[in-house]
């Protein structure tokens, strides 16, 4: 009943003055079996081939289906893309994003910002997040908005003339994603924090490929486990899914994802 009342109030608020929620939502476990999810992001959300091992969406879908969920996944992705371009209806990519958002009443929409912009160009990130969230909620006030807070560059990076270490970059990513979620009534999948914890506990697990940025299959599985916890509000260890037949390592990565997300 409480969620129904909140949805009605949110619908009235959007209809009257286009406002969006200002408080981050608590994670609410999904109870229905059939769930539609739209992912909007760049190569950290989806990249296959070209020597990269990002199987994030593949692992997430397999994990969800193994647990008994009928997930319907769609994506709007482009390598290196930033949210401000997805939020701009004046360009081709923006039109793609808006068409995808309005295609159906999504149960969940996941937004993922370009790492450089989420780190060093926060004003662009926040503006785009507010614009996209407004369209998402207008299309369906009941949609859950989840931000995929990704990981810092493995060895840090120089952005716009300033060098950011790995730890400083992750700190800023967390801070800026939290700000966006709070301003737009969103939730967060803490994939970056899961990377951080794994790096602290077990340096022998290669979470990155050689480009300093994209995830290996282990990194992709860790990111997918974090998203599973965020979307379903449940421990990914109990999903029953392991990748590459490595049950021990799979359970270890899932335990980290559960620890930082639940």
mmCIF file with all atom_site columns, C-alpha atoms in Angstrom, residues 53 55 59 195 198 204-208 215-225 243-244 246 249-250 253:
data_model
loop_
_atom_site.group_PDB
_atom_site.id
_atom_site.type_symbol
_atom_site.label_atom_id
_atom_site.label_alt_id
_atom_site.label_comp_id
_atom_site.label_asym_id
_atom_site.label_entity_id
_atom_site.label_seq_id
_atom_site.pdbx_PDB_ins_code
_atom_site.Cartn_x
_atom_site.Cartn_y
_atom_site.Cartn_z
_atom_site.occupancy
_atom_site.B_iso_or_equiv
_atom_site.pdbx_formal_charge
_atom_site.auth_seq_id
_atom_site.auth_comp_id
_atom_site.auth_asym_id
_atom_site.auth_atom_id
_atom_site.pdbx_PDB_model_num
ATOM 1  C CA . UNK A 1 53  ? 36.118 -9.914  -21.981 1.00 0.00 ? 53  UNK A CA 1
ATOM 2  C CA . UNK A 1 55  ? 30.390 -10.381 -20.384 1.00 0.00 ? 55  UNK A CA 1
ATOM 3  C CA . UNK A 1 59  ? 26.461 -13.201 -16.760 1.00 0.00 ? 59  UNK A CA 1
ATOM 4  C CA . UNK A 1 195 ? 36.350 -4.251  -7.319  1.00 0.00 ? 195 UNK A CA 1
ATOM 5  C CA . UNK A 1 198 ? 38.471 -7.766  -4.210  1.00 0.00 ? 198 UNK A CA 1
ATOM 6  C CA . UNK A 1 204 ? 45.727 -12.697 -7.690  1.00 0.00 ? 204 UNK A CA 1
ATOM 7  C CA . UNK A 1 205 ? 42.318 -12.316 -9.331  1.00 0.00 ? 205 UNK A CA 1
ATOM 8  C CA . UNK A 1 206 ? 42.744 -10.324 -12.551 1.00 0.00 ? 206 UNK A CA 1
ATOM 9  C CA . UNK A 1 207 ? 39.666 -8.092  -12.681 1.00 0.00 ? 207 UNK A CA 1
ATOM 10 C CA . UNK A 1 208 ? 40.897 -6.047  -15.667 1.00 0.00 ? 208 UNK A CA 1
ATOM 11 C CA . UNK A 1 215 ? 36.841 -5.877  -17.025 1.00 0.00 ? 215 UNK A CA 1
ATOM 12 C CA . UNK A 1 216 ? 38.108 -9.385  -17.501 1.00 0.00 ? 216 UNK A CA 1
ATOM 13 C CA . UNK A 1 217 ? 35.630 -12.228 -17.263 1.00 0.00 ? 217 UNK A CA 1
ATOM 14 C CA . UNK A 1 218 ? 36.200 -12.230 -13.512 1.00 0.00 ? 218 UNK A CA 1
ATOM 15 C CA . UNK A 1 219 ? 35.564 -8.490  -13.381 1.00 0.00 ? 219 UNK A CA 1
ATOM 16 C CA . UNK A 1 220 ? 32.462 -8.897  -15.526 1.00 0.00 ? 220 UNK A CA 1
ATOM 17 C CA . UNK A 1 221 ? 31.155 -11.621 -13.225 1.00 0.00 ? 221 UNK A CA 1
ATOM 18 C CA . UNK A 1 222 ? 31.799 -9.472  -10.164 1.00 0.00 ? 222 UNK A CA 1
ATOM 19 C CA . UNK A 1 223 ? 29.984 -6.545  -11.784 1.00 0.00 ? 223 UNK A CA 1
ATOM 20 C CA . UNK A 1 224 ? 27.075 -8.800  -12.803 1.00 0.00 ? 224 UNK A CA 1
ATOM 21 C CA . UNK A 1 225 ? 26.858 -10.174 -9.248  1.00 0.00 ? 225 UNK A CA 1
ATOM 22 C CA . UNK A 1 243 ? 30.771 -19.280 -14.506 1.00 0.00 ? 243 UNK A CA 1
ATOM 23 C CA . UNK A 1 244 ? 33.428 -21.345 -16.322 1.00 0.00 ? 244 UNK A CA 1
ATOM 24 C CA . UNK A 1 246 ? 34.906 -22.399 -11.247 1.00 0.00 ? 246 UNK A CA 1
ATOM 25 C CA . UNK A 1 249 ? 36.035 -18.437 -7.371  1.00 0.00 ? 249 UNK A CA 1
ATOM 26 C CA . UNK A 1 250 ? 32.466 -17.673 -8.424  1.00 0.00 ? 250 UNK A CA 1
ATOM 27 C CA . UNK A 1 253 ? 33.256 -12.998 -6.087  1.00 0.00 ? 253 UNK A CA 1
#
